[in-house]
C-alpha angles and dihedrals in degrees: 000000000000093000125065104233097166093120094043107045137054108261096247091065100050095099094059126103120251094256090053091048092053090056094051120109114267093251088069084080116092111258096020116109128205088251090054089050091052091052091050090051093048094047103036108009090249109157104152140034087252091056091050093050092050098042109128094211092058089048091049092051090050092050092049090050090052093049089061089079112050091186093064125096139254107268091202134253122330117247096269091051091046088059092050093048091046089056093059115135092250094155091053091055096042095048099037110144093221090061091212097135126088097224103166097089097039133233133315117211114183153328125218137025123000092164100089097264102101117120097174124055113202121192124193135172112253142323124269131197100291088050092050092051093045094039089223133100124257100009104138129066093307091049093050090051090049090048091056090049091054089049090051091059089049099260115134103155113351101095141097122205125200135162138234089239126029091211128059113256133223112242127346135320095274131158091283093054090045089060093043090053088060096051106122096242093054099033097045094048092048090048091050089057092047092046091052093048095053092042094053103034135058091241113185101175142012120218122193123193112203139356098289097059092041087055091047093052091046088057095048114092099198105069088126090217091292114159111262120206115196110201133179114262114268091237090066122105118269094251088064102030104043098058090048094048095043093051092057100043097090097038091050092048088052092050100047131063105228124235086219121010088204089067094061110113120172094180105137121245113254140153115027138328088252092077112110089224090066098061141046132195117258106256116250089231088067095056133071122260114276099027109140112262091239095057109102092026135097096013134297114347102192145039140183111275110249087217091063114000092179102054107018133068124187111218117193126200125207 
């Protein structure tokens, strides 16, 4: 057995392979009696160690426990989401004949809640360098502007953010990328993610930022009549972004149940993006363990190295 399970299993099972262990009755675990196992079966239908590890009630309790401390970190996707992310069409992206994807630093899949508590689904276009380094979507300047917008409609934690493409793209979302986004491998995988989100979360509204995600949602058949709010991308200039964002503040507030009503702020955007009131730090509970505390704060922290924009990223601390 590749894992040392001496402190976890009854001694008579230590010679078994991991697949065999997962199919053992729960009382094979140290500290669990046959009576305990019977109660688990009666209450939750848990018969094996595998069943126990996958039980959604145990996962829910764990997520609630984690949410008690907002300064913690994102432990990563639950098992069912791991399987979905692992099934991504990586080869299709990496070997695409148009060569429009920046494949060297890998994909980025999400930011936010994968625990069934999201009420807002946010869809963007593609990850950039801060997102690659943080392994989460919308982390740099655009993400911090988006974060403040979510706060203004009363949403502090109950969101999930995904992108149209899991890899960064070369150039803009032009006609070529529009067609690529509808290729079955890319479209169907994206739609599987969206389908799973709306099936497992009490989503009340969908927000798109930019033309690519608006196009993606238009070509997704399972919106379930949820209200869709198409906003200008947060990287746009204020003359374009602010009217779009201001126009949707009240309708979004009406559509979404706030995490905290005291957060709701319908003050219109004005001035410049540099105003502190127009951005918010990315919460630590959205980022993996070990990310520097300054990443996701005070704007974008990285850029592609002019010496080699394909394979080098410059990451700057405070």
